[in-house]
Coordinates of C-alpha atoms in Angstrom, one line a residue:
M177 CA -36.8 7.6 -19.1
K178 CA -33.8 5.4 -18.4
K179 CA -32.7 4.6 -14.9
L180 CA -30.9 7.5 -13.2
T181 CA -27.5 7.2 -11.4
T182 CA -27.6 6.8 -7.7
K183 CA -26.3 10.3 -7.2
V184 CA -28.9 11.9 -9.3
M185 CA -31.7 9.8 -7.8
H186 CA -30.7 10.8 -4.3
S187 CA -30.3 14.5 -5.1
Y188 CA -33.2 16.8 -4.2
F189 CA -34.1 19.4 -6.8
P190 CA -37.2 21.3 -5.8
N191 CA -37.2 23.5 -8.9
K192 CA -35.7 24.0 -12.3
N193 CA -33.2 26.6 -11.1
D194 CA -31.7 24.0 -8.7
I195 CA -31.2 21.6 -11.6
K196 CA -29.6 24.3 -13.7
T197 CA -27.3 25.3 -10.9
E198 CA -26.1 21.7 -10.5
I199 CA -25.5 21.4 -14.3
I200 CA -23.5 24.6 -14.3
N201 CA -21.5 23.4 -11.2
L202 CA -20.7 20.0 -12.7
S203 CA -19.8 21.4 -16.1
A204 CA -17.4 23.8 -14.5
I205 CA -15.7 21.0 -12.6
L206 CA -15.1 19.2 -15.9
N207 CA -12.8 22.0 -16.9
L208 CA -10.6 22.0 -13.8
P209 CA -7.1 20.4 -14.3
K210 CA -6.9 16.7 -13.5
S211 CA -5.8 16.3 -9.9
T212 CA -2.6 14.6 -8.8
E213 CA -2.5 10.8 -8.1
E214 CA 0.3 9.1 -6.2
F215 CA 1.2 5.4 -6.6
M216 CA 3.2 3.4 -4.0
S217 CA 3.9 -0.3 -3.7
D218 CA 5.6 -2.8 -1.4
I219 CA 5.7 -0.7 1.7
H220 CA 6.2 -3.9 3.9
G221 CA 5.5 -2.3 7.2
E222 CA 8.1 0.5 6.8
Y223 CA 5.8 3.1 8.4
N224 CA 8.4 5.9 8.8
A225 CA 9.5 5.8 5.2
F226 CA 5.9 5.6 4.0
S227 CA 4.9 8.5 6.3
H228 CA 7.7 10.7 5.1
I229 CA 6.9 10.1 1.4
F230 CA 3.2 10.7 2.1
R231 CA 4.0 13.9 4.0
N232 CA 6.2 15.3 1.2
G233 CA 3.8 14.2 -1.6
S234 CA 6.6 12.3 -3.3
G235 CA 8.5 15.6 -3.6
N236 CA 5.5 17.6 -4.7
I237 CA 5.4 19.9 -1.8
A238 CA 9.1 20.9 -2.2
Q239 CA 8.5 21.5 -5.9
K240 CA 5.5 23.8 -5.2
I241 CA 7.5 25.7 -2.6
N242 CA 10.2 26.2 -5.1
D243 CA 7.8 27.3 -7.8
R244 CA 5.9 29.7 -5.6
F245 CA 8.8 31.2 -3.6
N246 CA 11.7 31.1 -6.0
G247 CA 13.6 34.4 -5.6
E248 CA 11.7 35.2 -2.4
L249 CA 13.2 32.5 -0.1
T250 CA 16.7 31.1 0.0
D251 CA 17.3 27.4 -0.5
K252 CA 17.6 27.0 3.3
Q253 CA 14.4 28.8 3.9
K254 CA 12.6 26.7 1.3
K255 CA 13.8 23.5 3.1
E256 CA 12.7 24.8 6.5
L257 CA 9.3 25.6 5.1
A258 CA 9.1 22.2 3.5
F259 CA 9.8 20.5 6.8
L260 CA 7.4 22.7 8.6
I261 CA 4.7 21.3 6.3
Y262 CA 6.0 17.7 6.7
Y263 CA 6.4 17.7 10.5
P264 CA 4.6 20.8 11.8
S265 CA 4.4 19.9 15.5
E266 CA 8.0 19.0 15.7
M267 CA 9.2 22.0 13.7
V268 CA 7.1 24.5 15.8
T269 CA 8.5 23.0 19.0
R270 CA 12.0 23.2 17.7
K271 CA 11.6 26.8 16.6
K272 CA 10.2 27.8 20.0
R273 CA 13.3 26.3 21.7
Q274 CA 15.6 28.2 19.4
L275 CA 13.9 31.6 19.8
D276 CA 13.8 32.8 23.4
N277 CA 13.0 36.4 22.4
L278 CA 9.2 36.7 22.2
D279 CA 9.4 39.5 19.6
E280 CA 11.4 37.2 17.3
L281 CA 9.1 34.3 17.9
R282 CA 6.1 36.6 17.1
K283 CA 7.8 37.6 13.8
W284 CA 8.4 34.0 13.0
Y285 CA 4.7 33.1 13.5
E286 CA 3.6 36.1 11.3
R287 CA 6.1 35.2 8.6
N288 CA 5.1 31.5 8.5
F289 CA 1.3 32.2 8.6
Y290 CA 1.9 34.1 5.4
L291 CA 4.0 31.2 3.9
V292 CA 1.7 28.4 4.7
I293 CA -1.4 30.3 3.5
E294 CA 0.3 31.2 0.3
L295 CA 1.3 27.5 -0.2
L296 CA -2.3 26.4 0.7
K297 CA -3.5 28.8 -2.1
V298 CA -1.1 27.0 -4.6
V299 CA -2.2 23.5 -3.7
S300 CA -5.9 24.3 -3.7
R301 CA -6.1 25.9 -7.1
K302 CA -7.2 22.6 -8.8
Y303 CA -10.2 22.2 -6.6
T304 CA -13.6 23.6 -5.9
R305 CA -14.1 25.6 -2.7
S306 CA -16.4 22.8 -1.5
K307 CA -13.6 20.2 -1.8
V308 CA -11.0 22.5 -0.2
R309 CA -13.3 23.1 2.7
K310 CA -13.5 19.4 3.3
A311 CA -9.7 19.3 3.6
L312 CA -9.6 22.1 6.2
A313 CA -9.5 21.5 10.0
E314 CA -13.1 22.0 11.2
D315 CA -11.9 24.3 14.1
F316 CA -10.2 26.7 11.7
I317 CA -12.5 26.7 8.6
Y318 CA -13.7 30.2 9.0
I319 CA -10.3 31.7 9.7
T320 CA -8.6 29.7 7.0
E321 CA -11.1 30.6 4.3
E322 CA -10.9 34.3 5.3
L323 CA -7.1 34.2 4.8
L324 CA -7.2 31.9 1.9
Y325 CA -9.6 33.8 -0.3
T326 CA -8.2 37.3 0.3
N327 CA -6.4 39.4 -2.3
E328 CA -3.2 40.7 -0.7
K329 CA -3.6 43.9 -2.8
D330 CA -6.9 44.7 -1.1
I331 CA -5.6 47.4 1.3
N332 CA -9.1 47.9 2.7
K333 CA -8.9 44.6 4.6
D334 CA -5.3 44.8 5.7
E335 CA -6.1 45.6 9.3
Y336 CA -8.9 42.9 9.3
Y337 CA -6.5 40.2 8.3
N338 CA -3.7 41.4 10.5
Q339 CA -6.0 41.3 13.4
I340 CA -6.9 37.6 12.7
I341 CA -3.2 36.8 12.7
E342 CA -2.6 38.8 15.9
N343 CA -5.5 36.9 17.7
L344 CA -4.1 33.6 16.6
I345 CA -0.9 34.4 18.5
D346 CA -2.5 36.2 21.5
L347 CA -5.0 33.4 22.1
S348 CA -2.3 30.7 22.0
I349 CA -3.7 28.8 19.0
A350 CA -1.0 29.8 16.6
D351 CA 0.7 26.4 16.9
D352 CA -2.6 24.5 16.2
F353 CA -3.3 26.7 13.2
I354 CA 0.1 26.0 11.6
V355 CA -0.2 22.3 12.3
E356 CA -3.7 21.9 10.9
T357 CA -3.0 24.1 7.9
S358 CA 0.1 22.0 7.1
H359 CA -2.0 18.8 7.3
S360 CA -4.5 20.4 4.9
I361 CA -1.6 21.1 2.5
Q362 CA -0.6 17.4 2.8
R363 CA -4.1 16.3 2.0
L364 CA -4.5 18.6 -1.0
V365 CA -1.1 18.2 -2.7
V366 CA -2.1 14.6 -3.7
D367 CA -5.8 14.0 -4.4
R368 CA -5.8 10.2 -4.5
L369 CA -3.3 7.5 -3.2
H370 CA -3.0 4.1 -4.9
I371 CA -1.3 1.3 -3.0
I372 CA -0.1 -1.4 -5.4
G373 CA 0.1 -4.1 -2.8
D374 CA 2.1 -5.5 0.1
I375 CA 1.5 -3.3 3.1
Y376 CA 2.3 -6.2 5.4
D377 CA 5.3 -8.3 6.5
R378 CA 9.0 -7.6 7.1
G379 CA 8.8 -4.1 8.5
P380 CA 7.6 -3.3 12.0
H381 CA 4.4 -1.3 11.6
P382 CA 2.0 -2.2 8.9
D383 CA -0.8 -1.5 11.4
Y384 CA 0.3 2.2 11.6
I385 CA 0.2 2.3 7.8
V386 CA -3.4 0.9 7.7
D387 CA -4.4 3.4 10.4
K388 CA -3.1 6.3 8.2
L389 CA -4.7 5.0 5.0
S390 CA -8.0 4.6 6.8
S391 CA -8.0 8.3 7.6
L392 CA -7.8 9.2 3.9
S393 CA -10.9 9.8 1.8
Q394 CA -9.3 9.0 -1.6
V395 CA -7.4 5.8 -1.4
D396 CA -7.5 2.3 -2.9
V397 CA -5.4 -0.9 -2.4
Q398 CA -4.6 -3.6 -4.9
W399 CA -3.9 -6.6 -2.7
G400 CA -0.4 -8.0 -2.6
N401 CA 0.6 -11.6 -1.8
H402 CA 1.7 -10.6 1.7
D403 CA -1.6 -8.8 2.3
I404 CA -3.4 -12.0 1.4
L405 CA -1.7 -13.8 4.3
W406 CA -3.3 -11.4 6.8
L407 CA -6.6 -11.4 5.0
G408 CA -6.4 -15.2 5.0
G409 CA -5.6 -15.2 8.7
A410 CA -8.6 -13.1 9.5
S411 CA -10.6 -15.4 7.3
G412 CA -9.6 -18.5 9.3
S413 CA -7.0 -20.0 7.0
P414 CA -4.6 -22.2 9.1
L415 CA -2.1 -22.1 6.2
C416 CA -2.1 -18.3 5.9
I417 CA -1.7 -18.1 9.7
C418 CA 1.3 -20.4 9.7
N419 CA 3.0 -18.5 6.9
L420 CA 2.5 -15.0 8.4
I421 CA 3.7 -16.2 11.8
R422 CA 6.7 -17.8 10.2
I423 CA 7.6 -14.7 8.2
S424 CA 7.0 -12.4 11.3
A425 CA 9.5 -14.7 13.2
R426 CA 11.9 -14.7 10.3
Y427 CA 12.0 -10.9 10.4
N428 CA 12.0 -10.7 14.2
N429 CA 8.6 -9.0 14.2
L430 CA 6.3 -11.2 16.3
S431 CA 5.3 -8.0 18.1
I432 CA 3.0 -7.1 15.2
I433 CA 0.9 -10.2 16.1
E434 CA 1.1 -10.1 19.9
D435 CA 1.3 -6.4 20.7
S436 CA -0.5 -4.8 17.8
Y437 CA -3.3 -7.3 17.2
G438 CA -3.5 -8.9 20.7
I439 CA -3.0 -12.5 19.5
N440 CA -1.4 -14.6 22.2
L441 CA 1.5 -16.8 21.0
R442 CA 2.3 -18.2 24.5
H443 CA 1.1 -21.7 23.8
L444 CA 3.1 -21.9 20.5
S445 CA 6.1 -20.4 22.3
M446 CA 6.0 -23.0 25.1
F447 CA 5.6 -25.8 22.6
A448 CA 8.5 -24.6 20.5
D449 CA 10.7 -24.3 23.7
K450 CA 9.9 -27.9 24.6
N451 CA 10.5 -29.4 21.2
Y452 CA 13.1 -27.4 19.4
T453 CA 16.6 -26.1 19.9
P454 CA 18.3 -23.1 18.1
N455 CA 18.9 -23.9 14.5
P456 CA 21.2 -21.8 12.2
A457 CA 18.7 -22.1 9.3
F458 CA 16.1 -20.2 11.3
E459 CA 18.1 -17.2 12.4
S460 CA 16.0 -14.0 12.3
K461 CA 16.9 -11.1 10.0
S462 CA 17.3 -8.5 12.7
D463 CA 18.0 -5.6 10.2
G464 CA 20.6 -4.1 12.5
Q465 CA 18.3 -3.6 15.4
T466 CA 19.5 -4.4 18.9
V467 CA 17.8 -7.6 20.1
I468 CA 18.3 -9.6 23.3
S469 CA 19.9 -12.9 22.4
S470 CA 17.3 -14.9 24.4
E471 CA 14.6 -13.3 22.4
L472 CA 16.3 -14.3 19.1
E473 CA 16.7 -17.8 20.4
Q474 CA 13.0 -18.1 21.3
T475 CA 12.0 -16.6 18.0
N476 CA 14.3 -19.1 16.2
K477 CA 12.4 -22.0 17.9
I478 CA 9.0 -20.5 17.2
Q479 CA 9.9 -20.2 13.5
Q480 CA 10.9 -23.9 13.4
A481 CA 7.7 -25.0 15.1
I482 CA 5.4 -23.1 12.9
A483 CA 7.3 -24.0 9.7
I484 CA 6.9 -27.7 10.4
M485 CA 3.2 -27.2 11.1
Q486 CA 3.0 -25.3 7.8
F487 CA 4.6 -28.1 5.8
K488 CA 2.2 -30.6 7.3
L489 CA -0.9 -28.5 6.6
E490 CA 0.3 -27.8 3.1
G491 CA 0.5 -31.6 2.3
R492 CA -3.1 -32.0 3.6
A493 CA -4.3 -29.0 1.4
I494 CA -2.6 -30.4 -1.6
N495 CA -4.3 -33.8 -1.1
R496 CA -7.6 -32.0 -0.6
R497 CA -7.2 -29.9 -3.8
P498 CA -5.6 -31.9 -6.6
E499 CA -6.9 -29.2 -9.0
F500 CA -4.2 -26.9 -7.6
G501 CA -1.6 -29.0 -9.3
M502 CA 0.8 -28.8 -6.4
E503 CA 1.7 -32.5 -5.8
D504 CA 5.4 -31.8 -6.3
R505 CA 5.3 -29.5 -3.2
K506 CA 4.6 -32.4 -0.9
L507 CA 8.1 -33.0 0.5
L508 CA 7.8 -34.5 4.0
D509 CA 7.1 -38.0 2.6
K510 CA 10.1 -37.7 0.3
M511 CA 12.7 -38.0 3.1
N512 CA 14.3 -41.2 4.2
E513 CA 13.7 -42.9 7.6
D514 CA 16.1 -40.8 9.6
F515 CA 15.3 -37.5 7.8
S516 CA 18.9 -37.2 6.6
Q517 CA 18.2 -37.2 2.9
I518 CA 15.4 -36.3 0.5
T519 CA 14.7 -37.4 -3.1
I520 CA 13.2 -34.8 -5.4
D521 CA 12.6 -35.6 -9.1
G522 CA 14.9 -38.6 -8.9
E523 CA 17.7 -36.7 -7.3
T524 CA 18.8 -37.3 -3.7
Y525 CA 20.0 -34.4 -1.6
P526 CA 21.4 -34.3 2.0
I527 CA 19.2 -32.6 4.6
T528 CA 21.0 -29.8 6.5
N529 CA 19.8 -28.3 9.8
G530 CA 16.8 -30.6 10.0
C531 CA 14.2 -30.2 12.7
F532 CA 11.7 -33.0 12.1
Q533 CA 11.2 -34.3 15.6
T534 CA 7.4 -33.8 15.6
I535 CA 6.9 -35.7 12.3
D536 CA 5.6 -39.2 12.2
K537 CA 7.4 -40.9 9.3
N538 CA 4.4 -43.1 8.7
N539 CA 2.0 -40.2 8.7
P540 CA 4.1 -37.1 8.0
Y541 CA 1.2 -34.7 7.3
E542 CA -0.7 -35.2 10.5
L543 CA -0.4 -32.6 13.2
T544 CA 0.3 -33.9 16.7
A545 CA -2.5 -33.5 19.2
E546 CA -0.7 -30.5 20.8
E547 CA 0.0 -28.9 17.4
Q548 CA -3.7 -29.3 16.5
E549 CA -4.7 -27.6 19.8
I550 CA -2.3 -24.8 19.1
M551 CA -3.6 -24.4 15.5
D552 CA -7.2 -24.3 16.7
G553 CA -6.4 -21.7 19.2
L554 CA -4.6 -19.5 16.7
V555 CA -7.4 -19.7 14.2
K556 CA -9.8 -18.6 16.9
S557 CA -7.5 -15.7 18.0
F558 CA -7.0 -14.4 14.5
T559 CA -10.7 -14.6 13.6
T560 CA -11.8 -12.8 16.8
S561 CA -9.1 -10.1 17.0
N562 CA -11.1 -6.9 16.8
K563 CA -8.2 -4.7 15.6
L564 CA -7.2 -7.2 12.9
R565 CA -10.8 -7.4 11.7
K566 CA -11.0 -3.6 11.6
H567 CA -7.8 -3.4 9.5
M568 CA -8.9 -6.2 7.2
D569 CA -12.3 -4.7 6.8
F570 CA -10.5 -1.6 5.4
L571 CA -8.5 -3.8 3.0
I572 CA -11.7 -5.5 1.9
E573 CA -13.6 -2.3 1.4
K574 CA -10.8 -0.4 -0.4
G575 CA -9.1 -3.3 -2.0
S576 CA -9.3 -5.5 -5.1
M577 CA -7.3 -7.9 -7.2
Y578 CA -6.9 -5.2 -9.9
L579 CA -8.1 -1.7 -10.6
K580 CA -8.8 0.1 -13.8
N581 CA -8.2 3.8 -13.2
N582 CA -7.9 6.6 -15.8
D583 CA -6.8 4.2 -18.6
N584 CA -4.3 2.5 -16.3
L585 CA -4.3 -1.1 -15.0
L586 CA -3.1 -1.4 -11.5
I587 CA -2.0 -4.9 -10.4
H588 CA 0.5 -6.1 -7.8
G589 CA 2.0 -9.1 -9.4
C590 CA 1.3 -10.5 -12.9
V591 CA -1.2 -11.9 -15.4
P592 CA -0.2 -15.6 -15.6
V593 CA 0.8 -16.6 -19.2
N594 CA 2.9 -19.2 -21.0
N595 CA 6.1 -18.6 -22.9
Q596 CA 4.1 -17.5 -26.0
G597 CA 2.2 -14.9 -23.9
E598 CA -1.1 -16.9 -24.0
F599 CA -3.1 -16.7 -20.8
E600 CA -2.8 -19.7 -18.6
S601 CA -5.9 -21.3 -17.1
L602 CA -6.7 -22.4 -13.5
V603 CA -9.3 -25.2 -13.8
I604 CA -11.7 -25.5 -10.9
D605 CA -14.7 -27.9 -11.1
G606 CA -14.1 -28.3 -14.8
K607 CA -14.2 -24.6 -15.6
K608 CA -11.2 -22.6 -16.9
Y609 CA -10.3 -19.2 -15.5
A610 CA -7.7 -17.1 -17.3
G611 CA -6.8 -13.5 -17.8
K612 CA -9.2 -11.0 -16.3
E613 CA -11.7 -13.8 -15.4
L614 CA -9.0 -15.5 -13.3
F615 CA -8.6 -12.3 -11.2
E616 CA -12.3 -11.9 -10.7
F617 CA -12.9 -15.6 -9.8
L618 CA -10.1 -15.4 -7.2
E619 CA -11.4 -12.1 -5.8
D620 CA -15.0 -13.4 -5.5
N621 CA -13.7 -16.4 -3.5
L622 CA -11.5 -14.2 -1.3
R623 CA -14.5 -12.1 -0.4
A624 CA -16.6 -15.1 0.3
S625 CA -14.0 -16.7 2.6
Y626 CA -13.6 -13.4 4.5
Q627 CA -17.4 -13.3 5.1
E628 CA -17.3 -16.8 6.6
P629 CA -14.2 -17.2 8.9
E630 CA -15.7 -20.2 10.6
C631 CA -15.1 -22.3 7.4
V632 CA -11.4 -23.2 7.5
N633 CA -11.0 -25.9 4.8
D634 CA -13.5 -24.9 2.1
L635 CA -12.5 -24.1 -1.4
A636 CA -12.7 -20.3 -1.0
T637 CA -10.3 -20.4 2.1
D638 CA -7.9 -22.8 0.3
L639 CA -7.8 -20.4 -2.6
M640 CA -6.6 -17.7 -0.2
W641 CA -3.5 -19.9 0.4
Y642 CA -3.3 -20.6 -3.3
L643 CA -3.1 -16.9 -3.9
W644 CA 0.0 -16.8 -1.7
T645 CA 1.9 -19.7 -3.3
G646 CA 0.1 -21.3 -6.3
S647 CA 1.8 -21.4 -9.7
L648 CA -1.1 -19.6 -11.4
S649 CA -1.6 -17.0 -8.7
P650 CA -1.5 -13.5 -10.1
L651 CA 0.0 -12.3 -6.8
F652 CA 2.8 -14.9 -6.5
G653 CA 4.0 -15.2 -10.1
K654 CA 6.3 -18.1 -9.8
R655 CA 6.1 -21.8 -10.5
A656 CA 6.7 -22.9 -6.9
M657 CA 7.7 -21.4 -3.6
K658 CA 10.8 -23.1 -2.3
T659 CA 10.6 -22.5 1.4
F660 CA 11.4 -26.0 2.4
E661 CA 14.4 -26.1 0.1
R662 CA 15.8 -22.8 1.4
Y663 CA 15.7 -24.1 5.0
F664 CA 17.0 -27.6 4.5
I665 CA 18.8 -28.2 1.2
D666 CA 22.1 -26.5 0.6
N667 CA 21.8 -26.3 -3.2
K668 CA 21.2 -23.0 -5.0
D669 CA 19.8 -24.7 -8.1
I670 CA 17.0 -26.5 -6.3
Q671 CA 16.3 -23.4 -4.2
K672 CA 15.7 -21.3 -7.3
E673 CA 12.1 -20.0 -7.8
H674 CA 11.3 -19.7 -11.5
K675 CA 9.2 -16.7 -12.5
N676 CA 6.1 -16.7 -14.7
P677 CA 7.0 -15.7 -18.3
Y678 CA 5.0 -12.6 -17.7
Y679 CA 8.0 -11.0 -16.1
K680 CA 10.1 -11.5 -19.3
L681 CA 7.4 -10.6 -21.7
R682 CA 6.3 -7.4 -19.9
H683 CA 9.3 -5.7 -21.6
E684 CA 7.5 -6.1 -24.9
E685 CA 5.0 -3.5 -26.1
W686 CA 2.8 -6.0 -27.9
F687 CA 2.4 -8.0 -24.8
I688 CA 1.3 -5.0 -22.6
D689 CA -1.1 -4.0 -25.4
K690 CA -2.6 -7.5 -25.1
I691 CA -2.9 -7.2 -21.3
L692 CA -4.6 -3.8 -21.5
T693 CA -7.0 -5.1 -24.1
E694 CA -7.9 -8.1 -22.0
F695 CA -8.9 -5.8 -19.2
G696 CA -10.9 -3.5 -21.4
L697 CA -8.5 -0.6 -21.6
D698 CA -7.3 1.5 -24.5
S699 CA -3.9 0.1 -25.5
D700 CA -3.0 3.4 -27.2
K701 CA -3.4 5.4 -24.0
G702 CA -3.1 2.9 -21.2
H703 CA -0.3 1.8 -18.9
V704 CA 0.2 -1.2 -16.6
I705 CA 1.5 -0.3 -13.1
N706 CA 3.1 -3.1 -11.2
G707 CA 4.8 -3.7 -7.8
H708 CA 6.0 -7.0 -6.3
T709 CA 9.4 -7.4 -7.9
P710 CA 12.2 -5.1 -6.8
V711 CA 13.9 -3.3 -9.6
K712 CA 17.6 -4.3 -9.4
K713 CA 20.5 -1.8 -9.7
G714 CA 21.1 -0.9 -13.3
H715 CA 17.7 -2.0 -14.5
S716 CA 15.0 0.4 -15.6
P717 CA 11.5 0.4 -14.0
I718 CA 10.1 1.7 -17.3
M719 CA 9.4 -1.0 -19.8
A720 CA 7.5 -1.8 -23.0
N721 CA 8.2 1.6 -24.7
G722 CA 6.8 3.4 -21.6
K723 CA 3.6 1.4 -21.2
M724 CA 4.8 -0.6 -18.1
F725 CA 5.9 0.9 -14.8
V726 CA 7.3 -1.2 -12.0
I727 CA 7.5 0.8 -8.8
D728 CA 8.9 -1.6 -6.2
G729 CA 12.2 0.1 -5.7
G730 CA 13.1 -1.1 -2.2
M731 CA 11.1 0.8 0.4
S732 CA 11.5 -2.5 2.3
K733 CA 14.9 -2.3 3.9
P734 CA 16.0 -6.0 3.1
Y735 CA 15.7 -5.2 -0.6
Q736 CA 17.8 -2.0 -0.6
K737 CA 21.1 -3.8 -1.2
T738 CA 19.5 -5.2 -4.4
T739 CA 17.9 -2.0 -5.6
G740 CA 20.4 0.5 -4.3
I741 CA 17.6 3.0 -3.5
G742 CA 14.9 3.5 -0.9
G743 CA 11.9 3.0 -3.3
Y744 CA 10.1 4.4 -6.3
T745 CA 6.8 6.2 -6.3
L746 CA 4.8 7.4 -9.3
L747 CA 2.9 10.6 -9.8
S748 CA 0.2 11.2 -12.3
N749 CA -1.0 14.8 -12.8
S750 CA -2.5 16.9 -15.6
Y751 CA 0.8 16.9 -17.5
G752 CA 1.5 13.1 -17.4
F753 CA 3.5 10.7 -15.3
Q754 CA 6.6 11.4 -13.2
L755 CA 8.7 8.6 -11.7
V756 CA 10.2 9.6 -8.3
T757 CA 13.3 7.9 -6.9
H758 CA 13.8 8.0 -3.1
E759 CA 16.9 7.6 -1.1
P760 CA 16.8 5.2 1.9
F761 CA 15.0 6.6 4.9
T762 CA 17.0 6.7 8.1
T763 CA 14.9 7.8 11.0
R764 CA 12.2 10.4 11.6
D765 CA 14.4 12.2 14.2
D766 CA 17.4 12.3 11.8
A767 CA 15.2 13.7 9.0
I768 CA 13.9 16.5 11.2
K769 CA 17.2 17.3 12.8
N770 CA 19.1 17.5 9.5
L771 CA 16.2 18.6 7.3
S772 CA 17.1 15.6 5.2
D773 CA 14.5 14.8 2.5
I774 CA 14.7 11.5 0.6
V775 CA 13.6 12.5 -2.9
S776 CA 16.6 12.2 -5.1
T777 CA 15.2 12.5 -8.6
K778 CA 12.0 13.1 -10.5
K779 CA 11.8 12.0 -14.1
V780 CA 9.0 12.7 -16.6
V781 CA 8.2 9.2 -18.0
A782 CA 5.0 10.0 -19.9
Q783 CA 3.8 13.3 -21.1
V784 CA 0.4 14.1 -22.6
D785 CA -0.2 16.1 -25.7
H786 CA -2.5 18.6 -23.9
R787 CA -3.0 19.3 -20.3
M788 CA -5.6 16.9 -18.9
K789 CA -8.8 18.1 -17.3
V790 CA -11.3 16.4 -15.1
A791 CA -13.3 15.8 -18.2
D792 CA -10.5 13.4 -19.4
T793 CA -10.7 11.1 -16.3
D794 CA -13.0 8.4 -15.1
I795 CA -14.6 10.9 -12.7
G796 CA -15.2 13.1 -15.7
S797 CA -17.1 10.3 -17.5
Q798 CA -19.3 9.9 -14.4
L799 CA -20.0 13.7 -14.3
K800 CA -20.9 13.8 -17.9
E801 CA -23.4 11.0 -17.4
E802 CA -24.9 12.9 -14.4
I803 CA -25.1 16.1 -16.5
K804 CA -26.9 14.2 -19.3
E805 CA -29.4 12.7 -16.8
L806 CA -30.0 16.1 -15.1
K807 CA -30.8 17.6 -18.5
E808 CA -33.3 14.8 -19.0
V809 CA -34.9 15.6 -15.6
L810 CA -35.0 19.2 -16.5
D811 CA -36.9 18.4 -19.7
Q812 CA -39.7 16.8 -17.5
Y813 CA -40.4 20.0 -15.6

């Protein structure tokens, strides 16, 4: 007999009836409706906005409340119930302050027990009892199941169920029950969450986001270019460390490094204070937050110091890796003696806001002795931070360069191509890597580098940096990163970063069909789901005759002026795809106080001919294989 799947091999079937029962169970699951998947991208540390969207299931909870209680609750009551599910602890506390009368409070509890249980019934219909049980709070499994699987028309059990509710109140566990049941609803309303890259940078709390994601059983991450910097930092890449510190300083968010991950920047700060003065080119983007001017000044100087170290180390990496084809990004040796001008491609430009006092004109890419000492210390700190390692372990375990899921291709950035749509090749050690093979080669090296953080200048670690900035990086998607030019050359033309032709061609159906075929997907049924590039006002996130979805809509606050919204999310359920548009999130307190949700519109963007079942999904294919093998085992009895 052929080799059995791991699940079948590890199952224990003492007799034929046990095998038959399992076959019946798996066959029944195949006929359940396909569960709901949610897609998010480019969260960029905006934990509060992410948390709210997660809590409301991209508007799914409000929709199910409306469907179930339409005609039974007023619009205001529906909204209050929605926010009770989103923020149960806060809403219960708020209601207890409002209702001084104990009889009124008791009636409120009784009413909302009924509402949350009814909503739990709605969101659990797609699942087996076993799966629902796993989503319930352990302390309340018995009580919840008794209430969940009752028929309200069964008058013989009225007193029994009423007594359960009375005891919840009298034993002072009513609050906990409502809170835990609300969390169960949140877990069940969306079965699987896909993050299409860029959890990190810009916003204040990517660490909170990773903590939340780590608590979910069904989640995957397609790495984004900003995530790579942090993976690279934990892997010991000096260049990734320089870039992520510089960006954190740029967005006035060094606290993520120091406070969240316990990495000491004191030596760097003292060095910056000694060697640099405030420079207008390095002003932080404070995003409207109140910041002490002395802190901004120090952050400005740190940003200068780490940027110069970055440019030096980049030159050394480019010399070390000629196969990267980045010779044109060595710019420190293109300046004149007094660093007042630079010559690029035969054109000479004046330098503005220069800060090159630690550069030796005769050896521009060498770190000073103190810079080297700082860099060595930073590498050690990043590679030994327990919390950072824990978070990056999660990204390694749940992450990938791409994911094929239910006929869809999930990638953060692009598939590098030329103007004709032919796959471009990265040549390493004489071997060409293009298309799907390029993604897999880069992922293999990323994982290898992460496993050996003590190796800081090997090919695998240098490829981590290449993923951030290389012209054929699927996560970058541009011909060159113009960080130096944006800081020091006041010329918009030379600052411009030219995108890979992929971003123009992805509007064409034939091109998306080619991409899907390259990755082994059915071009008639499949879609490509992208993040990375914010969709500007007036532009559609739906391209290539509905085969391409771009869901970076501006969850990151700096992009909201460009996008005009607070982000897109995508839902896939048994009926097809819905694109959800979100308004900008203000604050958690404001949302709760004013019951202000941020879902503005839901639009059906792809509808299936028949309602999809589990049998139509990747999991369904696995279950069919297991059923086939179980039948083979049954034949041997």
